[in-house]
Short mmCIF file of C-alpha atoms in Angstrom, two decimals:
data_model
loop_
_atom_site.label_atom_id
_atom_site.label_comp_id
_atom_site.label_asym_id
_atom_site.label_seq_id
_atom_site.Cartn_x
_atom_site.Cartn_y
_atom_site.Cartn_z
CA UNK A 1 2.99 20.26 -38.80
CA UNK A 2 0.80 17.37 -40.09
CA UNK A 3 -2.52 17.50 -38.23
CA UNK A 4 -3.37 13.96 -36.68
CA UNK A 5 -6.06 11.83 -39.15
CA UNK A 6 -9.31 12.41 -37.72
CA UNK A 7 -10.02 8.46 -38.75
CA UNK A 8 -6.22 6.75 -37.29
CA UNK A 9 -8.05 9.16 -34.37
CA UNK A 10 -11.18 7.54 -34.42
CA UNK A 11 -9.73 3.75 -35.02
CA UNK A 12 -7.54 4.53 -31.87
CA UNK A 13 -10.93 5.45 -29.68
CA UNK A 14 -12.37 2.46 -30.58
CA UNK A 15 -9.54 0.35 -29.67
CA UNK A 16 -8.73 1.62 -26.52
CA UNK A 17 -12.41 1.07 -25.49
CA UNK A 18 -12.50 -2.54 -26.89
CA UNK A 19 -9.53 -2.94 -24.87
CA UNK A 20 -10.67 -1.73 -21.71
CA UNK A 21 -14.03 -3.93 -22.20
CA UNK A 22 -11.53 -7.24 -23.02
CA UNK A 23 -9.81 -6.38 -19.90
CA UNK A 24 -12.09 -9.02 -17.94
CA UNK A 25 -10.96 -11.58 -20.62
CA UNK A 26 -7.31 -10.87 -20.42
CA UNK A 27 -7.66 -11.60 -16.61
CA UNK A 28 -9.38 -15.02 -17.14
CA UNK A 29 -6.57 -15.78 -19.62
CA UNK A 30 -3.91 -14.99 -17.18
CA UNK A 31 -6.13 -17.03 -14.03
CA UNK A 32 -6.42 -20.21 -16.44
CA UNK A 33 -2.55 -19.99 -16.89
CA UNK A 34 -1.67 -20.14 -13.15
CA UNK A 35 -4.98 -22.59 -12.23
CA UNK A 36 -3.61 -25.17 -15.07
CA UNK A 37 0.20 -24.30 -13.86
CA UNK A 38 1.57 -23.40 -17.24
CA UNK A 39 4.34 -21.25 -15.63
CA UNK A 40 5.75 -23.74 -13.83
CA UNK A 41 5.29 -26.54 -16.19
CA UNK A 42 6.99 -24.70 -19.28
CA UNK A 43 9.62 -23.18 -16.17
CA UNK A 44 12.87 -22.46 -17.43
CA UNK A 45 12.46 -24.22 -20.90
CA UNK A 46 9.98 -23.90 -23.93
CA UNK A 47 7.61 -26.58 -24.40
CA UNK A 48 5.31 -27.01 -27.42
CA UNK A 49 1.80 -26.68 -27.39
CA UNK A 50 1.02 -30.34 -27.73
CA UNK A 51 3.58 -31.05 -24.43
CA UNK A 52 1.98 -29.14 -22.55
CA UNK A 53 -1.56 -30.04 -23.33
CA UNK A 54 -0.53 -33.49 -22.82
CA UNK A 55 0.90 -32.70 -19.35
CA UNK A 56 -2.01 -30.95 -18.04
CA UNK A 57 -4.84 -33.24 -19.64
CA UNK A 58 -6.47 -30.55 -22.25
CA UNK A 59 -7.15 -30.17 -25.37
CA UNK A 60 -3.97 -29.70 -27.86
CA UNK A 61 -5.82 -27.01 -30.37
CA UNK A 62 -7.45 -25.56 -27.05
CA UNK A 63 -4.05 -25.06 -25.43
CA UNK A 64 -2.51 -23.46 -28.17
CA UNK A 65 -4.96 -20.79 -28.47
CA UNK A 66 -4.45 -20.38 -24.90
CA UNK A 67 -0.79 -20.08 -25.06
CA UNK A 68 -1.02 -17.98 -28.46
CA UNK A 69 -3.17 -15.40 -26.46
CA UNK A 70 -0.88 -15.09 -23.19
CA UNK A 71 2.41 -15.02 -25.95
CA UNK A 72 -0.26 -11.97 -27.19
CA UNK A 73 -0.40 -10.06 -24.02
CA UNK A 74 3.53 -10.95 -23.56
CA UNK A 75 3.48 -13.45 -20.62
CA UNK A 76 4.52 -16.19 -23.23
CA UNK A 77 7.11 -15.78 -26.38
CA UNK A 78 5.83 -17.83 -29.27
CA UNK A 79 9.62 -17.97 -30.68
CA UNK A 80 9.05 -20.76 -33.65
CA UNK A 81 5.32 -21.94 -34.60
CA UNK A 82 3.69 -23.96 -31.29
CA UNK A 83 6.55 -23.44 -29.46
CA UNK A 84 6.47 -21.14 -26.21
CA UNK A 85 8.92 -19.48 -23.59
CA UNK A 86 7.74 -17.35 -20.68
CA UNK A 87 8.90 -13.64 -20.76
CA UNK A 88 9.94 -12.29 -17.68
CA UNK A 89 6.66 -11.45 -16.58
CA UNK A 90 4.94 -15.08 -17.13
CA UNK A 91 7.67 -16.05 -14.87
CA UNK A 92 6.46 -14.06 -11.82
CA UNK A 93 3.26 -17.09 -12.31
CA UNK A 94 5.55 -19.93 -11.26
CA UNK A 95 4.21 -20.99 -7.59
CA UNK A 96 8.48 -21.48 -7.01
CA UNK A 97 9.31 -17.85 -7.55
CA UNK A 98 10.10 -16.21 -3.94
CA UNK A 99 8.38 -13.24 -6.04
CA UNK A 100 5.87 -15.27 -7.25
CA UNK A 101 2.34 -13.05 -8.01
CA UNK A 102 0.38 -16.14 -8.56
CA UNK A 103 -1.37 -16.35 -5.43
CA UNK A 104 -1.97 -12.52 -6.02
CA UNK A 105 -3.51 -13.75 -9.42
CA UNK A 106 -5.74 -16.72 -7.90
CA UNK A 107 -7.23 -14.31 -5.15
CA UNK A 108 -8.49 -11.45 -7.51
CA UNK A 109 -9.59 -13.69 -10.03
CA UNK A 110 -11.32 -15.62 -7.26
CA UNK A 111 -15.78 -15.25 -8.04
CA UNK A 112 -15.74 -14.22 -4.68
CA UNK A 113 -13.58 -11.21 -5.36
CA UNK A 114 -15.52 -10.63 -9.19
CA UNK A 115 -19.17 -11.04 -8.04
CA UNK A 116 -19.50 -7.44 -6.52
CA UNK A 117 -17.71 -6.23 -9.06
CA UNK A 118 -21.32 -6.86 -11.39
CA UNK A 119 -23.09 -4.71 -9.06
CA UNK A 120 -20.69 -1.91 -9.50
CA UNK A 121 -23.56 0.94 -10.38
CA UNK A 122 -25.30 -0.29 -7.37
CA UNK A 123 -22.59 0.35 -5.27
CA UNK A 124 -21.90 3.97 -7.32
CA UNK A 125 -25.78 4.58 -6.47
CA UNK A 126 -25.40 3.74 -2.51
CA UNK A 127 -21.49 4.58 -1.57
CA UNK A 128 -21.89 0.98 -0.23
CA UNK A 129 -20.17 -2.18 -0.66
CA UNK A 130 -22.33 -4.69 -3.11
CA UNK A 131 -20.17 -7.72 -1.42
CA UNK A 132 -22.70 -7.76 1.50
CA UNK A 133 -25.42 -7.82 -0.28
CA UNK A 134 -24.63 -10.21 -2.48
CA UNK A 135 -23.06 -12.79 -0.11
CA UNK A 136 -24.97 -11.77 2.97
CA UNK A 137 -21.91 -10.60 4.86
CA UNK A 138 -19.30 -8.54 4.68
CA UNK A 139 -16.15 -9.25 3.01
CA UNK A 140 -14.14 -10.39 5.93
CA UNK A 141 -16.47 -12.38 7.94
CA UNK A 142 -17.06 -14.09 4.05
CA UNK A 143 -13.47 -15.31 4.63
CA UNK A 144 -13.74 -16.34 7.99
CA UNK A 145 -16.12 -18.48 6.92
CA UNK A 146 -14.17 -19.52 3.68
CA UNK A 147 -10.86 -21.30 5.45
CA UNK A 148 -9.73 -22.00 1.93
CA UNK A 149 -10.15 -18.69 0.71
CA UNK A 150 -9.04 -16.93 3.61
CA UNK A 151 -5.56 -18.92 3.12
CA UNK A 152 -5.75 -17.56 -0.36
CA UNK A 153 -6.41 -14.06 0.65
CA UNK A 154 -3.38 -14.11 3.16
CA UNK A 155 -0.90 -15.43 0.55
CA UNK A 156 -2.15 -13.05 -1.77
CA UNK A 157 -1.32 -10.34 0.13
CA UNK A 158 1.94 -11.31 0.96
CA UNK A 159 2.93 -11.99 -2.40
CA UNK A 160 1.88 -7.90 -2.91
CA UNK A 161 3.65 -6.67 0.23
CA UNK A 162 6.98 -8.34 -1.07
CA UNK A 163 7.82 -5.65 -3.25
CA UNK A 164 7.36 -3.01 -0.76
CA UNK A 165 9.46 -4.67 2.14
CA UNK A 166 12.40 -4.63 -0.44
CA UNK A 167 12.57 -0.90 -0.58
CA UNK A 168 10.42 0.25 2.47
CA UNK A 169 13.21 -0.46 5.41
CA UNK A 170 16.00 1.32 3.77
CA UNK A 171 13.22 4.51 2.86
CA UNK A 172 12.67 5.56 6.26
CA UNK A 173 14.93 5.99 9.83
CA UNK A 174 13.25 2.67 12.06
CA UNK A 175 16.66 2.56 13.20
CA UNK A 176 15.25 5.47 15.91
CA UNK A 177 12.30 3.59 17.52
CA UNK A 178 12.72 0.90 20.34
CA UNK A 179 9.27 -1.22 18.92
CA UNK A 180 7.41 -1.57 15.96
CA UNK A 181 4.18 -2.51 16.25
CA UNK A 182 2.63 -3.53 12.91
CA UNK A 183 -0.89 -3.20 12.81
CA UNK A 184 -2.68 -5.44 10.79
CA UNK A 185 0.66 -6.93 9.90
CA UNK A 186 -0.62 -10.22 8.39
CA UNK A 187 2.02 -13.00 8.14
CA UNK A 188 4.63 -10.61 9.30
CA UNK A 189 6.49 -10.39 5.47
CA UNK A 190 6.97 -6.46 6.15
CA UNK A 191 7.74 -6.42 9.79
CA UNK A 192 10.31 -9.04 9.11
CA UNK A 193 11.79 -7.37 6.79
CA UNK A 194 12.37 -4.23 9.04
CA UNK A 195 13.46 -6.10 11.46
CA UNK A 196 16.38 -7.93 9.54
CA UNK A 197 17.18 -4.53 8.19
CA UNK A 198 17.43 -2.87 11.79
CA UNK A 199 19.15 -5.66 13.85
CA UNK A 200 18.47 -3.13 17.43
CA UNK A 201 14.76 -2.75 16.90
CA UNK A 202 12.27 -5.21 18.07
CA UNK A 203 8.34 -5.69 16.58
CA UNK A 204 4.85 -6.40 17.49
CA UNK A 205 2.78 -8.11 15.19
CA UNK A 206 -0.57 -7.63 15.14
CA UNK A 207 -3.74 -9.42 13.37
CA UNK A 208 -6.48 -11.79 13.61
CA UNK A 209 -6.02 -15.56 14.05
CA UNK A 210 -6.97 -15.90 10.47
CA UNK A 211 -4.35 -12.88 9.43
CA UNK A 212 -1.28 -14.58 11.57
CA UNK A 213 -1.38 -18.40 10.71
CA UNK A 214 1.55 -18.30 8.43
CA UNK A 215 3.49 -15.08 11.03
CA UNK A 216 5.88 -17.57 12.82
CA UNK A 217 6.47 -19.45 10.03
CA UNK A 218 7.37 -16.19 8.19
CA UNK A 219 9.14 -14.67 11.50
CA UNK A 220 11.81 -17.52 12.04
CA UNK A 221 12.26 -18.01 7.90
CA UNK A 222 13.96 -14.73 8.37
CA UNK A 223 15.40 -14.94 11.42
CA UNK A 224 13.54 -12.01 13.45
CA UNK A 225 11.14 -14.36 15.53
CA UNK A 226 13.34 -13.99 18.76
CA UNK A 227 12.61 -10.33 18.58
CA UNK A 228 8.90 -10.29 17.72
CA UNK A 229 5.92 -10.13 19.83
CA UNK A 230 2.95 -11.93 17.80
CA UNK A 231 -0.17 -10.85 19.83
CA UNK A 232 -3.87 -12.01 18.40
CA UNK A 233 -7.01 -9.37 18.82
CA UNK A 234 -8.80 -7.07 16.65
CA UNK A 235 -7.69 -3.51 16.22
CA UNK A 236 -11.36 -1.86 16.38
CA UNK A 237 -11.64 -2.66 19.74
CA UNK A 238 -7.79 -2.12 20.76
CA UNK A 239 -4.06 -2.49 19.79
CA UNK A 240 -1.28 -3.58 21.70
CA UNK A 241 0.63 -1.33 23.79
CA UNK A 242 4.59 -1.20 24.28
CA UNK A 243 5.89 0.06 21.04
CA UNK A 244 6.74 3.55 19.90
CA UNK A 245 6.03 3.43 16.25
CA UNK A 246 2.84 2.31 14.46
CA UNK A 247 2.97 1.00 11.71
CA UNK A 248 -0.25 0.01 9.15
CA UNK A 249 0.45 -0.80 5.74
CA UNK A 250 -2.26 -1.24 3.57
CA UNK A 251 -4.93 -1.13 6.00
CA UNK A 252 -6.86 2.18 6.30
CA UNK A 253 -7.86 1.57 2.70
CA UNK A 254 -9.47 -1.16 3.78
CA UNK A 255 -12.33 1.02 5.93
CA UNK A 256 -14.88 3.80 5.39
CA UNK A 257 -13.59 6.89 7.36
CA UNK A 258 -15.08 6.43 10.68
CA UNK A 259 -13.98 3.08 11.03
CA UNK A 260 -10.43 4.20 9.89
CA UNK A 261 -10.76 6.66 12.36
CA UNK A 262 -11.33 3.91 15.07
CA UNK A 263 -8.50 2.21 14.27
CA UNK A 264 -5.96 5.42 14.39
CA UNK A 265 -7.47 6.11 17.37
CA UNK A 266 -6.63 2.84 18.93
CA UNK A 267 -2.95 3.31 17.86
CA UNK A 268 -3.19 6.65 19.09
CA UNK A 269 -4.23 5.84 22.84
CA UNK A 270 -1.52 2.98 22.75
CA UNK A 271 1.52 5.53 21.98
CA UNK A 272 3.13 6.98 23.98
CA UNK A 273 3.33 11.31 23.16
CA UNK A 274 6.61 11.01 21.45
CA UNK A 275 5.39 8.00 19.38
CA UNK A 276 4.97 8.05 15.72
CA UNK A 277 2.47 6.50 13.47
CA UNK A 278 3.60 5.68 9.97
CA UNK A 279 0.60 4.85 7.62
CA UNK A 280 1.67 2.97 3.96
CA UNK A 281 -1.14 3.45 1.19
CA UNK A 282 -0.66 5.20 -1.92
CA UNK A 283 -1.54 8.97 -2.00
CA UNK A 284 -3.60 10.13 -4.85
CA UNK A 285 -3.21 13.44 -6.17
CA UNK A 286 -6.04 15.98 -6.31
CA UNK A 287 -6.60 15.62 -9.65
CA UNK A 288 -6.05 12.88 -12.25
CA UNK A 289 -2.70 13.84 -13.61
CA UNK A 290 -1.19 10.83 -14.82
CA UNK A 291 1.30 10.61 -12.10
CA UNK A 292 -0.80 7.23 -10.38
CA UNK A 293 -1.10 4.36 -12.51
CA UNK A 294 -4.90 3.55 -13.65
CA UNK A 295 -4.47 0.45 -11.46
CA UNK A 296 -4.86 2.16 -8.49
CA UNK A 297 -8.19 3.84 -9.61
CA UNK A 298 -9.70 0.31 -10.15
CA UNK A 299 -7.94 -0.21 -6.26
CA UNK A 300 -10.04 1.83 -5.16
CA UNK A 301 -13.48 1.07 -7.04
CA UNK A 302 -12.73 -2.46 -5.65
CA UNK A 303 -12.33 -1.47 -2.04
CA UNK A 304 -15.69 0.33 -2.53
CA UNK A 305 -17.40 -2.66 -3.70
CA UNK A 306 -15.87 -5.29 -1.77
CA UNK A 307 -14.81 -3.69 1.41
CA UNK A 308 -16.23 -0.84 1.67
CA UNK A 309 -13.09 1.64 2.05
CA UNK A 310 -11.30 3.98 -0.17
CA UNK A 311 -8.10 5.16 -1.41
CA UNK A 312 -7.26 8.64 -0.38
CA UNK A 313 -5.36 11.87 -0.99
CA UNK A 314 -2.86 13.74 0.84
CA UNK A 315 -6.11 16.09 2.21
CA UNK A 316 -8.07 13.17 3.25
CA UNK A 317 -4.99 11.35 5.26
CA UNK A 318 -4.58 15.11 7.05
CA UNK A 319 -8.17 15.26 8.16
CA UNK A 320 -8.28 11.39 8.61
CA UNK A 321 -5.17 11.85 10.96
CA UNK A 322 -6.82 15.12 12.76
CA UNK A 323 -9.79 13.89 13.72
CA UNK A 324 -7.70 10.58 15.56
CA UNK A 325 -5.19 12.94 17.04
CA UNK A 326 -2.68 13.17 14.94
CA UNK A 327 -0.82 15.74 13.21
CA UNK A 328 0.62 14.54 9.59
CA UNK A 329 4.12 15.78 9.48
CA UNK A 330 5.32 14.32 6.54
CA UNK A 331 4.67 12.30 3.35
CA UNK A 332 7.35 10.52 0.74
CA UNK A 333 6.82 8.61 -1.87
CA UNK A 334 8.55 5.17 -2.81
CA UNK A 335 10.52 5.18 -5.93
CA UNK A 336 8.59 4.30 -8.74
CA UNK A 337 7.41 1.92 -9.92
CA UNK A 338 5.88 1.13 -6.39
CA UNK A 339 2.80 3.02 -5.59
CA UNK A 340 3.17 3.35 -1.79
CA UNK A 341 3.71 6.40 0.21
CA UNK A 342 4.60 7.17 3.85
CA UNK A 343 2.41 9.12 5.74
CA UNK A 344 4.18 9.75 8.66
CA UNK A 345 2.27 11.44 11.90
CA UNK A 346 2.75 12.14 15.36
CA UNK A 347 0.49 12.73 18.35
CA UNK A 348 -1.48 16.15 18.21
CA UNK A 349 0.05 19.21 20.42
#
């Protein structure tokens, strides 16, 4: 066997770290793209350099490098000199997509989502969010405050739960509970989907003022609004009774243990004791094995310095659920590529 070159070794350690530090490029790259609306201007066709320069108002040479680098990191296809295509992943950019990731790509792109991210080692040092202290609040009071951003926010997060409410109905018996009540449920995209997928259950959905603007809109696009509840309020002072499954997806991440707690205990005295409370987050392993994709690591380095909260592993969800009263009595994994679980629980004996 030929041992590896200790140099091609070497090269390769460079690289990957060069690449990792470039990674804040590559994301400017790919914001520029969907801020200027290349996606949807090149759409179906290909479209030279100096077309689309001359649509958007920039500079030909300019535009070309831009369009040479996202044909680099295969959003683009260069297929003939100044000529470009979009692959099937500079498609998902289009704003006309129904599963379109460019509101996904404004949000976390957005300063307000980067600036924290410069006081990471602060954050590292204190276990706290660097959000507040850079901005003066905390992250969701900042988009209370930020209309326009807030708006962003929700359609980012929509765009991300898409994927999940394609797979999720089918991956787990709803068919058995009367009412789901999703907690936190934002404009509704998951509950609807449930919903359509379970024609005898009915749905509560749950949020903030600011979290449900777009829920009816979302609710009757699908049909389900006749059998959903929307009900405004704020689940760390209560949740809304009447429904026998609980549903938070995406959520408890969101929070720092005790406040996570808070929340499960809500749902908790809300239930009734043959309820069940089904939590949707990813599940890390105990160790870093390679089986959760690196993006999830940085998930959870941004929920510590923007929010606060943390991803967790199958130990932490037990204890998290034991300490609200619950029991965990199962947890199943979507199919890959998605990196959601379900953490299922039910009330402690």
């Amino acid at each position: 066997m030929t041992e590896a070159d200790p140099t091609a070794q070497a090269m390769a350690a460079r690289g990957k770290v060069a690449q990792l530090v470039f990674g804040h490029m590559a994301a400017q790259v790919v914001a520029t793209a969907v801020r200027l609306g290349v996606a949807d201007l090149i759409g179906d066709g290909r479209l030279t350099a100096a077309e689309v320069a001359r649509e958007r108002g920039t500079d030909v040479q300019a535009t070309r490098r831009l369009l040479r680098t996202l044909a680099a990191l295969d959003l683009v296809a260069e297929d003939q000199p100044g000529t470009f295509a979009l692959t099937p992943a500079g498609s998902l950019l289009r704003v006309d997509r129904p599963d379109s990731l460019a509101s996904f790509v404004r949000m976390f792109a957005d300063p307000a989502m980067l600036r924290a991210w410069e006081h990471l080692d602060d954050s590292v040092r204190t276990g706290q969010p660097s959000f507040t202290e850079v901005f003066g609040v905390d992250f969701f009071a900042y988009l209370k405050d930020n209309p326009e951003l807030s708006a962003q926010f929700n359609a980012a997060m929509s765009q991300g739960t898409r994927a999940s409410a394609a797979v999720l109905p089918a991956r787990y018996d709803f068919g058995r509970f009367g009412t789901v009540v999703d907690v936190g449920g934002g404009d509704g995209t998951l509950l609807a989907a449930i919903l359509r997928e379970h024609p005898a259950v009915r749905g509560i959905l749950f949020d903030t003022a600011e979290g449900l603007s777009r829920a009816e809109e979302t609710l009757g696009r699908h049909g389900v609004a006749e059998r959903c509840l929307v009900k405004t309020g704020d689940f760390f002072a209560s949740v809304p009774d009447g429904g026998d499954l609980y549903l938070l997806k995406s959520v408890i991440h969101d929070w720092d243990d005790d406040r996570a707690e808070t929340i499960l205990r809500h749902c908790r005295a809300a239930m009734p004791d043959h309820g069940r409370l089904l939590i949707v987050e990813p599940v890390f392993p105990a160790a870093v094995d390679g089986s959760t994709s690196p993006i999830m690591y940085l998930s959870d380095l941004n929920m510590l310095v923007n929010l606060g909260g943390r991803e967790r592993d199958r130990a932490d969800f037990e204890d998290l659920c034991a300490r609200a009263g619950f029991t965990v009595t199962g947890i199943s994994a979507l199919p890959p590529p998605h990196p959601f679980s379900l953490i299922e629980a039910a009330p402690a004996a």
